[in-house]
mmCIF file of C-alpha atoms and ligand atoms in Angstrom:
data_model
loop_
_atom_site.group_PDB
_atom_site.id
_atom_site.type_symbol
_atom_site.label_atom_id
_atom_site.label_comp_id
_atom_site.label_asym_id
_atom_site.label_seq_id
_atom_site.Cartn_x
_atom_site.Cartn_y
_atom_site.Cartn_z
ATOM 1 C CA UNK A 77 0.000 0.000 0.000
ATOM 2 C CA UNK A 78 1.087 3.320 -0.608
ATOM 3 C CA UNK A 79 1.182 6.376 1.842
ATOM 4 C CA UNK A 80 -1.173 8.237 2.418
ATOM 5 C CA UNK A 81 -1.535 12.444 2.160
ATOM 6 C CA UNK A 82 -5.462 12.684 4.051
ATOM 7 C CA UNK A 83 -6.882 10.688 6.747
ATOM 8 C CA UNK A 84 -9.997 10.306 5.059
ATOM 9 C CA UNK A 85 -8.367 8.079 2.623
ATOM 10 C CA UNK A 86 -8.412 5.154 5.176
ATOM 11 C CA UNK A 87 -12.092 5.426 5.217
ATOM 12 C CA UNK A 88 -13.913 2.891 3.595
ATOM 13 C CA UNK A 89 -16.763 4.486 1.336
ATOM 14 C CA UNK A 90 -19.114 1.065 2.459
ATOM 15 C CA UNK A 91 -18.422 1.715 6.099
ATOM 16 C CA UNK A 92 -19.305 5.634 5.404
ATOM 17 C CA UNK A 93 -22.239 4.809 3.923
ATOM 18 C CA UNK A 94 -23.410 2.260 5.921
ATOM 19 C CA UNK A 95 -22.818 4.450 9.016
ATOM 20 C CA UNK A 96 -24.842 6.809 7.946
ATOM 21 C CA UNK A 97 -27.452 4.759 6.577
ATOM 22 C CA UNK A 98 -28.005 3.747 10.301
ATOM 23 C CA UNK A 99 -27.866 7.672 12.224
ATOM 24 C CA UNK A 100 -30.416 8.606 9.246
ATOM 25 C CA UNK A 101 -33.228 5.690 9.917
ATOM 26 C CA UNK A 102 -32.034 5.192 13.515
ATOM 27 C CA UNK A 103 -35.007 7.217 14.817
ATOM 28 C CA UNK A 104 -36.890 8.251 12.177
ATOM 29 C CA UNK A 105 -38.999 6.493 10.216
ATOM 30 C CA UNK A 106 -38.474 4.699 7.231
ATOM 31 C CA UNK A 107 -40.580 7.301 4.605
ATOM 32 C CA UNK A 108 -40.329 8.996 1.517
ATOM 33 C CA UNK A 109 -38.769 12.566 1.543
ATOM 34 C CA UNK A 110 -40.886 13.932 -1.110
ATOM 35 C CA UNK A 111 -44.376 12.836 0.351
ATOM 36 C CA UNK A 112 -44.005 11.564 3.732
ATOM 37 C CA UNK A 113 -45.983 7.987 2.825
ATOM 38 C CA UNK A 114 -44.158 5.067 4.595
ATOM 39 C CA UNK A 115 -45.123 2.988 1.639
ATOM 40 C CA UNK A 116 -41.773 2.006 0.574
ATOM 41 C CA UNK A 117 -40.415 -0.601 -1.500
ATOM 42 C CA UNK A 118 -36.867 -1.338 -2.781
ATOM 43 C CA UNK A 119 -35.836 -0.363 -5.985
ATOM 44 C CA UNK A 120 -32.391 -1.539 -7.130
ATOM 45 C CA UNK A 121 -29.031 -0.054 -6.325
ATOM 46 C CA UNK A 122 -26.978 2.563 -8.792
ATOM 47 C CA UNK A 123 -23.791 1.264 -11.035
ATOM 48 C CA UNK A 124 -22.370 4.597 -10.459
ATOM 49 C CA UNK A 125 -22.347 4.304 -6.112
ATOM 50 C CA UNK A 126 -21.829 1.001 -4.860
ATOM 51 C CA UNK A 127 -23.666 -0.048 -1.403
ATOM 52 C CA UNK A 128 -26.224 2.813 -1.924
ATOM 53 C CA UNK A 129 -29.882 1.676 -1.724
ATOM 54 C CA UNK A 130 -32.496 2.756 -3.819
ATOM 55 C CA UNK A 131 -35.981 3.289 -2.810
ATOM 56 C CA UNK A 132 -39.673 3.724 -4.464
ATOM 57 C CA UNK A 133 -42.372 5.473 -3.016
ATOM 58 C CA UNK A 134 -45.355 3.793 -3.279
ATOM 59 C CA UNK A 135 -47.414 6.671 -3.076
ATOM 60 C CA UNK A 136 -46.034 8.910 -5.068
ATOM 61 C CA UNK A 137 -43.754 6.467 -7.581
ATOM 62 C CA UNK A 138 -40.820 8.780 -7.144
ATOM 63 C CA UNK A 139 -37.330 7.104 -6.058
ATOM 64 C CA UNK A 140 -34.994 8.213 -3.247
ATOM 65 C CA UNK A 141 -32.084 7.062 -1.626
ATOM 66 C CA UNK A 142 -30.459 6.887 2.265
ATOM 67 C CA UNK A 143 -29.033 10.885 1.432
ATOM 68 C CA UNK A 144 -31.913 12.354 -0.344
ATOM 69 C CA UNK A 145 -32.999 15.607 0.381
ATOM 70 C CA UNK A 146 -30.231 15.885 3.401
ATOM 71 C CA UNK A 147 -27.308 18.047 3.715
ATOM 72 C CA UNK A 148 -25.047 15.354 1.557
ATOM 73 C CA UNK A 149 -27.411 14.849 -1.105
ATOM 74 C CA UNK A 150 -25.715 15.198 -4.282
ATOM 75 C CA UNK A 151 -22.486 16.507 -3.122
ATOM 76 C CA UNK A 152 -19.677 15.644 -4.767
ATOM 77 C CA UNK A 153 -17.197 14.641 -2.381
ATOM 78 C CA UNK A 154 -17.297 11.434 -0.686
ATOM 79 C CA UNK A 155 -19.157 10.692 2.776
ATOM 80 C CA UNK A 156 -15.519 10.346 4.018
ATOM 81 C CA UNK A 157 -15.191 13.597 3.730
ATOM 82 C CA UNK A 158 -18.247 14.853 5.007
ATOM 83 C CA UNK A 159 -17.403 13.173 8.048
ATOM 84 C CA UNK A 160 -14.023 14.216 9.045
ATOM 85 C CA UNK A 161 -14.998 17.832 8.217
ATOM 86 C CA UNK A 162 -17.609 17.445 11.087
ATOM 87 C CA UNK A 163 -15.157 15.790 13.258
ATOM 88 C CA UNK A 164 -12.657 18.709 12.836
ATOM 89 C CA UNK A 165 -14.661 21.347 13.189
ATOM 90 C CA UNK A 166 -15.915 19.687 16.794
ATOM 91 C CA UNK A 167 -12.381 19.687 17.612
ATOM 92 C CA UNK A 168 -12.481 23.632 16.843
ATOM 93 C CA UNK A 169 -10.134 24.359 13.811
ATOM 94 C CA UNK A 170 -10.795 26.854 11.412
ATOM 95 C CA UNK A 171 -12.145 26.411 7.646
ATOM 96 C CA UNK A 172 -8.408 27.033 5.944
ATOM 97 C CA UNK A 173 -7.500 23.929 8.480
ATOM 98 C CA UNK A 174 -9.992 21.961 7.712
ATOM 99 C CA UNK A 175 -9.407 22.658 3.693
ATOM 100 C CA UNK A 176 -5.877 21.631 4.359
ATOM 101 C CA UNK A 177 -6.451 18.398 5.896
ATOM 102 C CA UNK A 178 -8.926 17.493 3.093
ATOM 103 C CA UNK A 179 -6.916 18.672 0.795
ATOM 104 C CA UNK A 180 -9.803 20.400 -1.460
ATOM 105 C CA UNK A 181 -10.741 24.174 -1.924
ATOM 106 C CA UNK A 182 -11.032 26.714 0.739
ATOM 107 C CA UNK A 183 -14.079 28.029 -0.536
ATOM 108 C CA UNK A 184 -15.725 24.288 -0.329
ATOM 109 C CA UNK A 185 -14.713 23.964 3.047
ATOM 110 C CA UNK A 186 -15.954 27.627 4.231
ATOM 111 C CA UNK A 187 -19.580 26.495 3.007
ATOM 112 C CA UNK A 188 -19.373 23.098 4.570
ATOM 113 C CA UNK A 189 -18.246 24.688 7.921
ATOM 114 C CA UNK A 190 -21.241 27.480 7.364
ATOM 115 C CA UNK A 191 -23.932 24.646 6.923
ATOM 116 C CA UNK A 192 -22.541 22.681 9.354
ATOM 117 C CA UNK A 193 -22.578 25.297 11.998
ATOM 118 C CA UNK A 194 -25.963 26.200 11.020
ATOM 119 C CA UNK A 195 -27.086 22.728 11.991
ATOM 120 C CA UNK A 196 -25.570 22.444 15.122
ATOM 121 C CA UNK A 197 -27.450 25.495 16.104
ATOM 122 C CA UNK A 198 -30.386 23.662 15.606
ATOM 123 C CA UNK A 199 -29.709 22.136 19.035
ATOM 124 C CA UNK A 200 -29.265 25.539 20.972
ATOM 125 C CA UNK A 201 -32.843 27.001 19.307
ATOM 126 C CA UNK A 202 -35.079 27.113 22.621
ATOM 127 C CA UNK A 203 -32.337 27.069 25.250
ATOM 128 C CA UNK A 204 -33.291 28.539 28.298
ATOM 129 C CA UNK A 205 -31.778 28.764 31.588
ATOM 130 C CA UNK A 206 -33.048 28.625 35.289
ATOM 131 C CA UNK A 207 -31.561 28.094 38.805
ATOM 132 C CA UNK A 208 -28.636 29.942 39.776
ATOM 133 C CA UNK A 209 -27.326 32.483 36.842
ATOM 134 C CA UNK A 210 -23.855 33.396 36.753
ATOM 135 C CA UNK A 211 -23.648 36.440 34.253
ATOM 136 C CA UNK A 212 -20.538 38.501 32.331
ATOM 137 C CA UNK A 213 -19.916 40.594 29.355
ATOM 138 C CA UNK A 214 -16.809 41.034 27.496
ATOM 139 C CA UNK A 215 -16.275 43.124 24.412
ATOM 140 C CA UNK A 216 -15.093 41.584 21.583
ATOM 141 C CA UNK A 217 -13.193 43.529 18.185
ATOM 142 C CA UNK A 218 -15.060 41.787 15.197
ATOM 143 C CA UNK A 219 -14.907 44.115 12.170
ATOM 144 C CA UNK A 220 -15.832 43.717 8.319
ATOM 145 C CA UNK A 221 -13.755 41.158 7.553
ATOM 146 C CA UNK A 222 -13.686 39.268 3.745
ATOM 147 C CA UNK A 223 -16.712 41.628 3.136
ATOM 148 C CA UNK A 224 -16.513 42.916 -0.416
ATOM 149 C CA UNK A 225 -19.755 45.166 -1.660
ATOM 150 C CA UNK A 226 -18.706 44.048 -4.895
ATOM 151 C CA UNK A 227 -17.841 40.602 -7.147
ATOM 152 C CA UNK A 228 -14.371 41.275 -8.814
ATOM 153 C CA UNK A 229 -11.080 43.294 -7.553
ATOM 154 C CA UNK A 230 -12.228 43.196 -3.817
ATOM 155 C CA UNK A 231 -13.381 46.400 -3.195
ATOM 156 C CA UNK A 232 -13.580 47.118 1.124
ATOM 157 C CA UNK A 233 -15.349 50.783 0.911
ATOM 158 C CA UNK A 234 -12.348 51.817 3.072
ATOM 159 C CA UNK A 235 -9.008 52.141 3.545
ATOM 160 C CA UNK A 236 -7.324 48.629 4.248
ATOM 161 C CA UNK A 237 -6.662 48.120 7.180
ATOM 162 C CA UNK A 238 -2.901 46.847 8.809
ATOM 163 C CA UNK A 239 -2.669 43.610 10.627
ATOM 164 C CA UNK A 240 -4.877 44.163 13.056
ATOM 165 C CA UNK A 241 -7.780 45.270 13.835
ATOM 166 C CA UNK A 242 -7.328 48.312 16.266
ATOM 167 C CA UNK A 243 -9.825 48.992 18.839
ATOM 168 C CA UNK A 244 -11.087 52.455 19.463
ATOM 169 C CA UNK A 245 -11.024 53.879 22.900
ATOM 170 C CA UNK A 246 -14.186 53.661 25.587
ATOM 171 C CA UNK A 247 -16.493 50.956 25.456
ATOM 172 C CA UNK A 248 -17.146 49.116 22.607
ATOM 173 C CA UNK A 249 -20.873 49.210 20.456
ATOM 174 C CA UNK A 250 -21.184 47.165 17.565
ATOM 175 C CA UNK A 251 -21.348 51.048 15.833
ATOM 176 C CA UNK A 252 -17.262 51.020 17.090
ATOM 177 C CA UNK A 253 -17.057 47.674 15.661
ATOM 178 C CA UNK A 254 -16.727 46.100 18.870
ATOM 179 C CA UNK A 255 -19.920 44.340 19.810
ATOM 180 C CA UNK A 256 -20.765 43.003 23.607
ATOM 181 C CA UNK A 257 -20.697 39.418 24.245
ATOM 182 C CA UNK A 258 -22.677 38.619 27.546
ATOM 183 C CA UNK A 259 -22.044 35.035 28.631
ATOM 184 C CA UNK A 260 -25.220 33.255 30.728
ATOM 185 C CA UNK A 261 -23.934 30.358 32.912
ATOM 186 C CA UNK A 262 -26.315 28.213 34.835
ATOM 187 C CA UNK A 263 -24.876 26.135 37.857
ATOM 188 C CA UNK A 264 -26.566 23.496 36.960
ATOM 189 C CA UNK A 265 -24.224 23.196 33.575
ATOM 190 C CA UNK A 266 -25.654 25.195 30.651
ATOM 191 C CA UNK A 267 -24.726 27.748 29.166
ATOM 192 C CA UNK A 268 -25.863 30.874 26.670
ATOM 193 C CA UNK A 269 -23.612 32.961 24.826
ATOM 194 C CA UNK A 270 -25.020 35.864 23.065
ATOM 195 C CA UNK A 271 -23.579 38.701 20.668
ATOM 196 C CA UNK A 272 -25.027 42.159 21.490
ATOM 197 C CA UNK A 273 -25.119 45.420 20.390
ATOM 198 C CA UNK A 274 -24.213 47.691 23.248
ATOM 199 C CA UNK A 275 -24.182 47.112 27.062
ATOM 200 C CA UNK A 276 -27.073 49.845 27.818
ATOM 201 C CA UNK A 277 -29.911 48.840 30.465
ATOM 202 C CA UNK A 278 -32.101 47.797 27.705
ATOM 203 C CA UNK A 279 -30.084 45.420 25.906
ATOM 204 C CA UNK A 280 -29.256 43.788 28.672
ATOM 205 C CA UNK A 281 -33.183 43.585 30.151
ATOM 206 C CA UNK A 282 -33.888 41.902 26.578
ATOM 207 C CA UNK A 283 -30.835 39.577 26.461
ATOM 208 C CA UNK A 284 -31.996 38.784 29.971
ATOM 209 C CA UNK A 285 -35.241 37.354 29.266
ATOM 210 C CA UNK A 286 -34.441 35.485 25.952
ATOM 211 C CA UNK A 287 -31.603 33.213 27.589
ATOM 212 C CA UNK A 288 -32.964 33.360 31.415
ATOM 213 C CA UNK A 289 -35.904 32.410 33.122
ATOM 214 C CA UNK A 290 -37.718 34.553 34.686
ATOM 215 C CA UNK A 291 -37.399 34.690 39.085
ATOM 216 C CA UNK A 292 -34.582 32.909 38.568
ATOM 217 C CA UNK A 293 -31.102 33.473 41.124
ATOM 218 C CA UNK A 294 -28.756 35.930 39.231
ATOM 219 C CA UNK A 295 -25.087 36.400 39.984
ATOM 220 C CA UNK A 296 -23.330 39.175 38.616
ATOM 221 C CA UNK A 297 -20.650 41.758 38.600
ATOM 222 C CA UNK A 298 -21.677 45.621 39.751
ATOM 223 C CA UNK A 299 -22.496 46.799 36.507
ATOM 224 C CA UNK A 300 -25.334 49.345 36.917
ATOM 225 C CA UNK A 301 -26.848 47.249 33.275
ATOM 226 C CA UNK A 302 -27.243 44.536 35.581
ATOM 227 C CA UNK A 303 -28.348 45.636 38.689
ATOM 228 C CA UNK A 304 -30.871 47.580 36.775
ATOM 229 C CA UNK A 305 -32.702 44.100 35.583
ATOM 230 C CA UNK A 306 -36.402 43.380 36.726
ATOM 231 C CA UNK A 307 -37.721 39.510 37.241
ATOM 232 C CA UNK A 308 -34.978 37.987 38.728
ATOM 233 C CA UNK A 309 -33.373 37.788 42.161
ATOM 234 C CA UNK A 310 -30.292 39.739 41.962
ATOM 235 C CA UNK A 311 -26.907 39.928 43.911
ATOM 236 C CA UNK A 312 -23.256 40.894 42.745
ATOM 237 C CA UNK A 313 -19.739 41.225 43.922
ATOM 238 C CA UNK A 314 -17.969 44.525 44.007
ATOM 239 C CA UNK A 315 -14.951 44.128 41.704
ATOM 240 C CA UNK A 316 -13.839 47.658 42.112
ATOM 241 C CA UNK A 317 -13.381 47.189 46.052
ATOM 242 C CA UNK A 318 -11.529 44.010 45.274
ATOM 243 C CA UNK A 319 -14.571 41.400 46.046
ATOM 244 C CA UNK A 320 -14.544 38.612 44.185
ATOM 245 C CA UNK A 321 -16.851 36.071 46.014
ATOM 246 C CA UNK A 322 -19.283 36.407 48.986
ATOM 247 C CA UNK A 323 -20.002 33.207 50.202
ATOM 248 C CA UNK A 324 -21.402 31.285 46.857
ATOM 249 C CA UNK A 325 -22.424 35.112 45.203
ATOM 250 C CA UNK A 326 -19.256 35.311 42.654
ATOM 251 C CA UNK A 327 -19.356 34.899 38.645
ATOM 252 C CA UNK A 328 -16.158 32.892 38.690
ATOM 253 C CA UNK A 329 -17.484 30.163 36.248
ATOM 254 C CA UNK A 330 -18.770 33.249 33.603
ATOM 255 C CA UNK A 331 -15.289 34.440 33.887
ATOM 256 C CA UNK A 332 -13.922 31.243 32.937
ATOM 257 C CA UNK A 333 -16.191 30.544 30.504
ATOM 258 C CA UNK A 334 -14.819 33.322 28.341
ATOM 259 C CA UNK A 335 -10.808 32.222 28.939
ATOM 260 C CA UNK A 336 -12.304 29.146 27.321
ATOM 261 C CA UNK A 337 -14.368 31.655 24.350
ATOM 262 C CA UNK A 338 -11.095 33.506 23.618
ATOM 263 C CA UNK A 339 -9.033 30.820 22.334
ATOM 264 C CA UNK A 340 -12.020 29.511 19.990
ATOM 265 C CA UNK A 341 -12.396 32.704 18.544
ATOM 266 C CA UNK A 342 -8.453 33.286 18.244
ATOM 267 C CA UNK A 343 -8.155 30.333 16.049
ATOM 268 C CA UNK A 344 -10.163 32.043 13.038
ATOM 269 C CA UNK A 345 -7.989 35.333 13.101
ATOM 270 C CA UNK A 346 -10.554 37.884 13.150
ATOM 271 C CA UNK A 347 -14.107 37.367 12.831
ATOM 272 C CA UNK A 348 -16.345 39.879 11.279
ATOM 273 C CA UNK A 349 -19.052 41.178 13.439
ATOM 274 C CA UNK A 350 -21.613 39.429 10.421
ATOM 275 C CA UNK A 351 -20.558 35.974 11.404
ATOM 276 C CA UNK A 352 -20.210 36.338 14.935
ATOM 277 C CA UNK A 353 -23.214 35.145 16.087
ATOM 278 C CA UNK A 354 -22.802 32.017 14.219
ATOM 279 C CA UNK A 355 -19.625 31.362 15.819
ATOM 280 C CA UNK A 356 -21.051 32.064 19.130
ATOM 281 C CA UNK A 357 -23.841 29.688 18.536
ATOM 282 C CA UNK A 358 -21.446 26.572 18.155
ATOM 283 C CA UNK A 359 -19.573 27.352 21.086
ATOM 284 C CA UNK A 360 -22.592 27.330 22.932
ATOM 285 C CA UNK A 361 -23.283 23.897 21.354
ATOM 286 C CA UNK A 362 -20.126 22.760 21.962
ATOM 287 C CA UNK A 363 -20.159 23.857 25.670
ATOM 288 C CA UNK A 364 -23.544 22.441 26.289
ATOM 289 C CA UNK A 365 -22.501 18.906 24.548
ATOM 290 C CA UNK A 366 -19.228 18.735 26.720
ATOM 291 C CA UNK A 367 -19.525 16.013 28.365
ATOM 292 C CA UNK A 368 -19.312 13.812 24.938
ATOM 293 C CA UNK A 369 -15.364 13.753 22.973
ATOM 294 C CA UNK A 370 -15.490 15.268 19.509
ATOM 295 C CA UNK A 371 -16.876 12.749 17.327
ATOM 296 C CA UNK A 372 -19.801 12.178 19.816
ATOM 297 C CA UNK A 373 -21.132 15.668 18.897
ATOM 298 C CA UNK A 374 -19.919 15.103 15.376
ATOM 299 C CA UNK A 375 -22.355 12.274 15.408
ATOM 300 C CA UNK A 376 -25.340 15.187 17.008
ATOM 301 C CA UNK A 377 -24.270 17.208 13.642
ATOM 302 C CA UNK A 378 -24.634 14.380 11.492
ATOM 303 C CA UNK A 379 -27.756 13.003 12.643
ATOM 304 C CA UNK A 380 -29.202 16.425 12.208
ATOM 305 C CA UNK A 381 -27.808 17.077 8.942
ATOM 306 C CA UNK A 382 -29.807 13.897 7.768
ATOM 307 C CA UNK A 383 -33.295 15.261 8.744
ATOM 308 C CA UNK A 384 -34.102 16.661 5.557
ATOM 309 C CA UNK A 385 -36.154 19.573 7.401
ATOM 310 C CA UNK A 386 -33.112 20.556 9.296
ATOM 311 C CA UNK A 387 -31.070 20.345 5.888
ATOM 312 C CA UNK A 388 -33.214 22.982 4.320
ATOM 313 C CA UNK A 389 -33.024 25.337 6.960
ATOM 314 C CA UNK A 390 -29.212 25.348 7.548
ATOM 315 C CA UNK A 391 -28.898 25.632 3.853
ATOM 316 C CA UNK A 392 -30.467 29.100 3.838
ATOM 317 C CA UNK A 393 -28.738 30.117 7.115
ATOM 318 C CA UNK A 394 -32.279 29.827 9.411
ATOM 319 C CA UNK A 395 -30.997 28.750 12.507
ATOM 320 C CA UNK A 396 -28.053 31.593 12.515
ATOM 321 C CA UNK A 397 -30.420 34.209 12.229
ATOM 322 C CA UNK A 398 -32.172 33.327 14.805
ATOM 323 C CA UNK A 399 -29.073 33.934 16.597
ATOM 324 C CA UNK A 400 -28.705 37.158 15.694
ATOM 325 C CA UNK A 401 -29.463 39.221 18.225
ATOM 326 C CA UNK A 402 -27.723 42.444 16.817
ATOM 327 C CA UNK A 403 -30.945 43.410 15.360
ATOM 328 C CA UNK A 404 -33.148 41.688 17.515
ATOM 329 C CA UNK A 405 -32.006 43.428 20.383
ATOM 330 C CA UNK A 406 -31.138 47.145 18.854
ATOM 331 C CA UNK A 407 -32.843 49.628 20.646
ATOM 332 C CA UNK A 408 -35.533 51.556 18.889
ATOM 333 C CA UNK A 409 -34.296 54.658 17.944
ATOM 334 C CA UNK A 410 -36.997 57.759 18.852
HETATM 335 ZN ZN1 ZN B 793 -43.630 9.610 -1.904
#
């Protein structure tokens, strides 16, 4: 046998198949994509794909097989690489990485990574947290990056830019290009991330209800946006007179929740302020899904990416918009 340049060359394309022949019918059941009947019958196999099964619907008499209508159908790379891309981007690298290791284009692997984000957001839709709140804000420099207005000789609208972003003095506003991220982190394990606009009273107040349930125990820092909130029971630790924890009021665990967030967002160099939110999002998942290794919440990716409904939606970018709180949250200007 030769040597090999990519790991996914050890995979077997049966084995690919066949595992994902199993996540897709695991719990679902066995029904045609295009109608929903569960009047199936087999229907040969293709010369072109080897091990993949053809079905007919009896209902409607249109065929389908195991990856119809999901996020693989018709893609031209192998399963093999469908999986390790998932598997990577669990383990946290960047779309150039994960391009690198697969050896194809970078622009193949940016949509992969942008779909399969999407997806795992589909997990983190209606999360909502109660018991004992720890709560933080950091801001974050996320500019305009790889935005051109126009197709062609990249045109930025501006001057470029050296090799960093610089920030701008004072507190940062998504106007400054340096949006708020407040970080919600239950006791009891899970957590919400969330991109905002500005830190004002408001903001906060709406952040506040979307990832926190209401009367529930709140532990925060002395930041007059939090201990302006209403519905919860409130406390905080005065960091400016060096308190850091009264008995169990401290926000120690949101604090080191973010020295966790910093290196994940390090690894993509710069993240404009557009696709933060989506990046966000999958941390979240992939704090909330800790306690399983990297190909465990591969697998949760997969198996989503196989409901066709799910498919659709992280196709057209669904789930990160719903993520988006930039506009969701701006305040109304009078
Ligand atoms: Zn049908």
């Amino acid at each position: 046998m030769s040597t090999l340049s990519h790991v996914h060359q050890l995979f077997s394309t049966d084995t690919c198949h066949a595992y994902l022949r199993t996540l897709r019918w695991k719990d679902r059941p066995l029904q045609c994509p295009h109608c929903h009947s569960q009047a199936i019958g087999p229907w040969g196999t293709y010369h072109y794909r080897p091990g993949f099964k053809r079905y007919r619907c009896k209902a409607c008499g249109r065929t389908f097989n195991d990856l119809t209508k999901t996020l693989f159908a018709q893609s031209q790379r192998s399963l093999s690489h469908w999986i390790v891309a998932t598997f990577l981007l669990c383990l946290a690298c960047s779309s150039r990485r994960i391009a690198r290791e697969l050896g194809r284009h970078v622009r193949t692997s940016y949509r992969w990574c942008w779909w399969l984000r999407n997806v795992a957001l589909s997990y983190e839709m209606d999360r909502h947290l109660e018991g004992t709140i720890e709560a933080d804000e950091l801001y974050h420099t996320a500019g305009k990056k790889g935005q051109a207005t126009q197709g062609g000789k990249k045109h930025l609208g501006r001057r470029p830019r050296r090799r960093r972003k610089k920030r701008e003095p004072g507190r940062g506003h998504y106007n400054k290009d340096r949006p708020a991220i407040i970080a919600w982190v239950s006791r009891q394990g899970a957590v919400v991330v969330q991109a905002v606009r500005d830190f004002t009273v408001s903001t906060v107040q709406k952040a506040a209800d979307l990832a926190v349930q209401k009367g529930s125990r709140l532990y925060t820092d002395s930041a007059s946006s939090y201990q302006a909130l209403k519905g919860y029971l409130h406390a905080y630790v005065n960091h400016t007179k060096k308190e850091y924890a009264r008995g169990e009021v401290h926000e120690n665990r949101a604090e080191c929740l973010f020295s966790l967030l910093k290196p994940f967002l390090r690894v993509f160099r710069g993240i404009s302020k557009a696709n933060l939110p989506g990046y966000l999002g999958f941390f979240q998942f992939l704090r909330n899904s800790r306690s399983q290794n990297a190909f465990q919440q591969a697998e949760l990716i997969l198996y989503a990416a196989l409901d066709p409904a799910i498919a659709s939606r992280a196709r057209k970018g669904e789930f990160v918009q719903c993520f988006d709180h930039f506009s969701l949250l701006q305040t109304p200007i009078n």
